[in-house]
mmCIF file of C-alpha atoms and ligand atoms in Angstrom:
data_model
loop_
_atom_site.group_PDB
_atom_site.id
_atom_site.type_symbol
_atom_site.label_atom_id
_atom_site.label_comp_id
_atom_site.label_asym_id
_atom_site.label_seq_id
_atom_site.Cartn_x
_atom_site.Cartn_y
_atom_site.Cartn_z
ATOM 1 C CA UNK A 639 -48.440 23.234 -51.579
ATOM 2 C CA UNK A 640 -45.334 25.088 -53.377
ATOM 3 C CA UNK A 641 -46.122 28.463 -53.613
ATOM 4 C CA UNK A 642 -43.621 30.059 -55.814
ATOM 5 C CA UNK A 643 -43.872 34.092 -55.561
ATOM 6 C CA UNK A 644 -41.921 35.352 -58.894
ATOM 7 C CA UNK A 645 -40.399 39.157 -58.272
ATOM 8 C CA UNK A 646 -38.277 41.512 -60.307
ATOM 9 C CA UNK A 647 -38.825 44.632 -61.626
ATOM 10 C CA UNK A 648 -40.937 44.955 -65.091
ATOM 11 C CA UNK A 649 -39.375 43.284 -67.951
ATOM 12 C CA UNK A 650 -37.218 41.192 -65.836
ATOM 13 C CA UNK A 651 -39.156 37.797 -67.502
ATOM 14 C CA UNK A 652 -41.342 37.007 -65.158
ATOM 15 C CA UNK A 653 -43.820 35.853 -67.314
ATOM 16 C CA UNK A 654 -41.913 34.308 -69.715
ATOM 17 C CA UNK A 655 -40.136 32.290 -67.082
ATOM 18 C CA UNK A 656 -43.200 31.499 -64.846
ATOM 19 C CA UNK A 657 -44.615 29.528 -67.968
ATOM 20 C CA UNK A 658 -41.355 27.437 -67.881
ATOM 21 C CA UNK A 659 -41.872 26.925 -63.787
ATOM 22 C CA UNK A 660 -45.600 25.849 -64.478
ATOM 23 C CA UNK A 661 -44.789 23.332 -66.845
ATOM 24 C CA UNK A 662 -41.804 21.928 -65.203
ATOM 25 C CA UNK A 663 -43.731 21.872 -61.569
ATOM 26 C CA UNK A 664 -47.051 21.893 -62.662
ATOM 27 C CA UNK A 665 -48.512 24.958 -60.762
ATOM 28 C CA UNK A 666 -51.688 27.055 -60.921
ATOM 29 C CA UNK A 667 -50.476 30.278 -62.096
ATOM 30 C CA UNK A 668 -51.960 33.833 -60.849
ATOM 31 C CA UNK A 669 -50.720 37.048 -62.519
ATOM 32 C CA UNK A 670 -52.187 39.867 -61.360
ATOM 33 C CA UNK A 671 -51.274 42.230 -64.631
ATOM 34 C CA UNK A 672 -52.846 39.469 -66.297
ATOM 35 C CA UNK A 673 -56.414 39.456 -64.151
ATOM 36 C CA UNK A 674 -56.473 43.393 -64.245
ATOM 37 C CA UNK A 675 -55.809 42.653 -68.645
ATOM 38 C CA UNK A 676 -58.799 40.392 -68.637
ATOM 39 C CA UNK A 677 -60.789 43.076 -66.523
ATOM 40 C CA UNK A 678 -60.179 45.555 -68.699
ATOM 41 C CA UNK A 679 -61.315 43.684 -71.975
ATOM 42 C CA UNK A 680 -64.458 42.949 -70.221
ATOM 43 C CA UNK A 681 -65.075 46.350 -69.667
ATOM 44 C CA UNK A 682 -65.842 45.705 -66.081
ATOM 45 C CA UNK A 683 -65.948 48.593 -63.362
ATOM 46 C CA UNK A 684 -62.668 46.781 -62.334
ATOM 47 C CA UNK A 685 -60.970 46.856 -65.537
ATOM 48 C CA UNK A 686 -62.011 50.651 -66.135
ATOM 49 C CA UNK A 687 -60.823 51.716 -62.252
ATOM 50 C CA UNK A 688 -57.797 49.821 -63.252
ATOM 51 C CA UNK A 689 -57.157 51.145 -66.970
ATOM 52 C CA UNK A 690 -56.448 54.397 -65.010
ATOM 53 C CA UNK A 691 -53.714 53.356 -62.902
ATOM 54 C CA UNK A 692 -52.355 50.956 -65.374
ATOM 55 C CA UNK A 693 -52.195 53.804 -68.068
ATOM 56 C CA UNK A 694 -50.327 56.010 -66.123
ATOM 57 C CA UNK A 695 -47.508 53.549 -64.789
ATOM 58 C CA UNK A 696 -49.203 53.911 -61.309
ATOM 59 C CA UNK A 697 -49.532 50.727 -59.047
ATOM 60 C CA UNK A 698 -53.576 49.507 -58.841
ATOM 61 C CA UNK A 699 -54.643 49.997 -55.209
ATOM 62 C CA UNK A 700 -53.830 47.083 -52.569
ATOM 63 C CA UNK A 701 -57.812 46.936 -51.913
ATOM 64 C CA UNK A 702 -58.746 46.186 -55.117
ATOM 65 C CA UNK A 703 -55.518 43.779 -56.116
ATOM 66 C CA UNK A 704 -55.792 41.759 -52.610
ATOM 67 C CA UNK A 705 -59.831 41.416 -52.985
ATOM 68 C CA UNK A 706 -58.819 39.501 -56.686
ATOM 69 C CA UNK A 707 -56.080 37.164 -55.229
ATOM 70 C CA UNK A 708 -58.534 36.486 -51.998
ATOM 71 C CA UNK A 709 -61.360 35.177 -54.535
ATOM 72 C CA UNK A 710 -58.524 33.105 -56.525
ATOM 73 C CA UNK A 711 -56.437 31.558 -53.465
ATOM 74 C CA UNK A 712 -59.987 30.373 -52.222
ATOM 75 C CA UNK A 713 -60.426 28.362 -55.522
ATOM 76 C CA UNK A 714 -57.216 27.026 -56.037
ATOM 77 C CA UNK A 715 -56.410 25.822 -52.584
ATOM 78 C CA UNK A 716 -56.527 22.394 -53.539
ATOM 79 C CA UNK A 717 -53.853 22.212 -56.163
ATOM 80 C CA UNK A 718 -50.479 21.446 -56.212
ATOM 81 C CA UNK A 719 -49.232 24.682 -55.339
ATOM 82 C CA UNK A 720 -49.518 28.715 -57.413
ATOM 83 C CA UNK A 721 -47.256 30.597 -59.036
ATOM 84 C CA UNK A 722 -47.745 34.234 -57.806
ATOM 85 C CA UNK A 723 -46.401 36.610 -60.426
ATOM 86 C CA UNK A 724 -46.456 40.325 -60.663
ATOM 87 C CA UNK A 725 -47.564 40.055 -56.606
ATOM 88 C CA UNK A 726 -47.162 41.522 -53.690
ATOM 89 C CA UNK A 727 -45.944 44.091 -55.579
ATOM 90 C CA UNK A 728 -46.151 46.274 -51.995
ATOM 91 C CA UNK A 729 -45.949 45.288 -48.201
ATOM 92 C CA UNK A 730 -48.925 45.583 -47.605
ATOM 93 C CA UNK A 731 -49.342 42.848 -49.959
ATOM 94 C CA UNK A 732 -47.595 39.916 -48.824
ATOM 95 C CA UNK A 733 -48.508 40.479 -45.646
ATOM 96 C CA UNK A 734 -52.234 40.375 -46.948
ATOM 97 C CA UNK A 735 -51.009 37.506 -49.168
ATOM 98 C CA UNK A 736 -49.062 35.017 -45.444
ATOM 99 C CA UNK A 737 -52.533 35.801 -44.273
ATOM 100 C CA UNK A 738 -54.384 34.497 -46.821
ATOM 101 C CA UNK A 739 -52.455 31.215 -47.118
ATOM 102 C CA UNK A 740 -52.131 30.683 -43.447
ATOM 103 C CA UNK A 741 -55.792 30.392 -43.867
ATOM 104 C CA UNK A 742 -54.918 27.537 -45.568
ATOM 105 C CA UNK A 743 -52.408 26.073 -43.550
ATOM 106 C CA UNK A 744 -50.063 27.016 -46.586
ATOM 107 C CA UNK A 745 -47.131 29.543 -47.124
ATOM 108 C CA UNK A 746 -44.676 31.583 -49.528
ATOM 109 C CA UNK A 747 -42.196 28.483 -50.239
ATOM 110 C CA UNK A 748 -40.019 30.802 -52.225
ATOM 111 C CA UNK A 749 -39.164 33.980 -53.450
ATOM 112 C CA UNK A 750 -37.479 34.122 -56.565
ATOM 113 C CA UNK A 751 -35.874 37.582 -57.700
ATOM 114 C CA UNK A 752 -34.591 38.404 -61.111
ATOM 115 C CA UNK A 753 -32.257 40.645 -61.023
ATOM 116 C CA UNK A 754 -31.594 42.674 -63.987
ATOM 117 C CA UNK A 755 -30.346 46.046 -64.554
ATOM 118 C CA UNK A 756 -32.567 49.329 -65.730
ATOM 119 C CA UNK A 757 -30.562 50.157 -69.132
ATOM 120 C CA UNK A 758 -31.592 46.324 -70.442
ATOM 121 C CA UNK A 759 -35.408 46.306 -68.832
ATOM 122 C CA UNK A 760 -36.234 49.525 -70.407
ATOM 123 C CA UNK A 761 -34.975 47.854 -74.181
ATOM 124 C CA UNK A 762 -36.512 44.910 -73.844
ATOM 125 C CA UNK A 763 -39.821 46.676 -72.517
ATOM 126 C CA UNK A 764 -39.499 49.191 -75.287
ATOM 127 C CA UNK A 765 -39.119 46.255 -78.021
ATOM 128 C CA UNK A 766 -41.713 43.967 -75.940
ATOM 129 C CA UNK A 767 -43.910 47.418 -76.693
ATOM 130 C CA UNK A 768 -43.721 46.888 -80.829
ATOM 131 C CA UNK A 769 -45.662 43.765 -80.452
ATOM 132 C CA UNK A 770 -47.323 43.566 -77.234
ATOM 133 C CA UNK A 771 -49.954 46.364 -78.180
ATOM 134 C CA UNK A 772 -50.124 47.053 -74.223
ATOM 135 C CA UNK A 773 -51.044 50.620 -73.469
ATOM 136 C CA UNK A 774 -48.300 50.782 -70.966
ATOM 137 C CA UNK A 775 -44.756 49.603 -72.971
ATOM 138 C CA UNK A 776 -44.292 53.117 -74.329
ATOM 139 C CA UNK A 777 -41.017 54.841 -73.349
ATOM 140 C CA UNK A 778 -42.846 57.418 -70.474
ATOM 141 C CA UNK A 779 -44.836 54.905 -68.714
ATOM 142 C CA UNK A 780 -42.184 52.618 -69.063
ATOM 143 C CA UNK A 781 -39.459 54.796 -66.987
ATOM 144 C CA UNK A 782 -43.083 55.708 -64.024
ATOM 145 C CA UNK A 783 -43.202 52.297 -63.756
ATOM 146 C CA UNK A 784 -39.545 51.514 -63.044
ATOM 147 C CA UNK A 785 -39.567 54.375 -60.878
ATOM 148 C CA UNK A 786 -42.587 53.256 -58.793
ATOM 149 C CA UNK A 787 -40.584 49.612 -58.471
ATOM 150 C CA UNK A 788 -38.051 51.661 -57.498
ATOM 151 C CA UNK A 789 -39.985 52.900 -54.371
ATOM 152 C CA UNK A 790 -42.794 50.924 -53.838
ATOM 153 C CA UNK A 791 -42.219 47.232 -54.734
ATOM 154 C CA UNK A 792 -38.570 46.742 -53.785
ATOM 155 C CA UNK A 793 -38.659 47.254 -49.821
ATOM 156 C CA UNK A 794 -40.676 43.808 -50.487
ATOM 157 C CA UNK A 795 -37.584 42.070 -50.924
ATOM 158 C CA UNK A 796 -36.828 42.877 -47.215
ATOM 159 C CA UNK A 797 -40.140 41.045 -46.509
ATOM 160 C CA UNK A 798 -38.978 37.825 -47.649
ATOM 161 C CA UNK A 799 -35.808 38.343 -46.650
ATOM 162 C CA UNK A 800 -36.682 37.844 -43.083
ATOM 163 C CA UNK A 801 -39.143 35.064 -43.691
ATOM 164 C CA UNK A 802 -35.897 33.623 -45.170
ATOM 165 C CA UNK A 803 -37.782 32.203 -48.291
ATOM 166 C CA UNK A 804 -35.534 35.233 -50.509
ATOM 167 C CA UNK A 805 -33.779 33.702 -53.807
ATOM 168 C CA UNK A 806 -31.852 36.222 -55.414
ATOM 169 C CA UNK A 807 -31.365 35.095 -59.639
ATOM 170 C CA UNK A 808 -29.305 36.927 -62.338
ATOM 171 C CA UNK A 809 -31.425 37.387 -64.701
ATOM 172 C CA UNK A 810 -29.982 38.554 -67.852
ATOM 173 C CA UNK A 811 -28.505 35.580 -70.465
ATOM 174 C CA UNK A 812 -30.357 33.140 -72.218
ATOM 175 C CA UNK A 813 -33.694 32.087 -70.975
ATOM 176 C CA UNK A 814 -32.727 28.776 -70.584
ATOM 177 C CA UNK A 815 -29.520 29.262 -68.253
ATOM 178 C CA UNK A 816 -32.049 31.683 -66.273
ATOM 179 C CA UNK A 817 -34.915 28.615 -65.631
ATOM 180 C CA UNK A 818 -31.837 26.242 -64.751
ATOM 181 C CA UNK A 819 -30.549 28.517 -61.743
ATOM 182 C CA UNK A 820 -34.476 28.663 -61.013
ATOM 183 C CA UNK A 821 -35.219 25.625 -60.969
ATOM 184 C CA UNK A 822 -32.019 25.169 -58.504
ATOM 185 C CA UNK A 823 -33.433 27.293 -56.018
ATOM 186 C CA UNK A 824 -37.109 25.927 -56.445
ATOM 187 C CA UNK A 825 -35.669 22.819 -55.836
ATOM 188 C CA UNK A 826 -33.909 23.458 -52.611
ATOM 189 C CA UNK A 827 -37.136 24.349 -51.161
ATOM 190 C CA UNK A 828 -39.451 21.636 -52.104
HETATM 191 P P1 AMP B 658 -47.658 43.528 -65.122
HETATM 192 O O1 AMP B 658 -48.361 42.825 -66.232
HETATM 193 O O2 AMP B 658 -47.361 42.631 -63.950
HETATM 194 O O3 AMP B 658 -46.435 44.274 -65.597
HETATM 195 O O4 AMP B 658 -48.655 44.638 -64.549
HETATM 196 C C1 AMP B 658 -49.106 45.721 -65.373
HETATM 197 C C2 AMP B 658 -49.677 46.821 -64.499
HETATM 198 O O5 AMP B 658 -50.806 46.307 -63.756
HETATM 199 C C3 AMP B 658 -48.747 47.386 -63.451
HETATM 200 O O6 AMP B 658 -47.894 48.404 -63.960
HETATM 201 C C4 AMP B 658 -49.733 47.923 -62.416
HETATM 202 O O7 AMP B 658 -50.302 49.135 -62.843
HETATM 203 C C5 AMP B 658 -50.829 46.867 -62.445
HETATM 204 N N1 AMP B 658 -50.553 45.780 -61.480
HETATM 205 C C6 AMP B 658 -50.275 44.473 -61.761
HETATM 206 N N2 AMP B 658 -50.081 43.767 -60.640
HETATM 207 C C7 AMP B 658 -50.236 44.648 -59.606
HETATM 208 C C8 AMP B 658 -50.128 44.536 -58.184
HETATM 209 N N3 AMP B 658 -49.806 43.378 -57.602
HETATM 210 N N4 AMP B 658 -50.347 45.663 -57.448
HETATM 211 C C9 AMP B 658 -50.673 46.833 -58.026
HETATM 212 N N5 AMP B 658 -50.768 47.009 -59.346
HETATM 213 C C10 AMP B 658 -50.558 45.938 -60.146
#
């Protein structure tokens, strides 16, 4: 399996590029801001504990995020690889998440990180916000969740650092020129 984990801080692309790395390597995709999304329209118990967190920029707790992966690792195991994007987002996390594919004799191939700086993620989240209609991609919540990157999600990078699977991307220019130097360092791996 390739199993592509797709970091960066929000508004860094990392769903507009992990669409590009699906088609091009033809990978199941998880996204667990997507999952919680779908939750939340269904008005299940999940989606309202998670509306909460979401809301307020806050991270959703590593219980309730590693219990959704668990059930979607099991049922994709037999594919060509995932796409993991928007997770680990702590270390707690991708330690859950070796664990989980080690029970399946698979791993983290790569970690790709797009690198952006904060005066350019909070513009494009803020103009991402005047279409997007999410609850979140208004100017306060915007900075929390920046902030909680910041502190909580980055020391992840260290992670995969060690298990020398760490890809560091710029990711500012044209989307394009970003998904070539991605594909480079997917491709060095496979
Ligand atoms: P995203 O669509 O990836 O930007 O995620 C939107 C929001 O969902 C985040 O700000 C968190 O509140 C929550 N969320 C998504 N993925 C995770 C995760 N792996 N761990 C904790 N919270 C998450």
């Amino acid at each position: 399996m390739l199993n592509v984990v797709i970091f960066g801080p929000p508004g860094s692309g990392k769903g507009t590029q992990s669409e590009n790395i699906i088609e091009k390597y033809n990978l199941a995709h998880i996204s667990t801001g997507d999952l919680l999304r779908a939750e939340i329209s269904g008005h299940t118990q999940l989606g309202t504990i998670a509306k909460s967190y979401i809301d307020k920029g806050d991270l959703v707790p590593d219980e309730i995020i590693i219990g959704m992966i668990d059930n979607k690792i099991e049922s994709l195991a037999h594919t060509n690889g995932v796409i993991f994007d928007g997770f680990p987002r702590t270390e707690a996390q991708a330690t859950a998440l070796d664990e989980l594919l080690h029970e399946h004799k698979a791993k983290v191939s790569v970690m790709v990180n797009l690198e952006v700086p904060k005066d350019e993620l909070v513009e494009r989240l803020l103009k991402r916000g005047e279409i997007s209609g999410r609850s979140d991609d208004n100017l306060e919540t915007i900075q929390k969740r920046i902030s909680v990157y910041e502190t909580q999600t980055k020391p992840v990078i260290d992670f995969y650092k060690k298990n020398g699977v760490y890809k560091p991307i710029k990711g500012v220019g044209s989307v394009q020129n970003i998904f070539v130097a991605i594909s480079e360092a997917i491709d060095s791996v496979k």
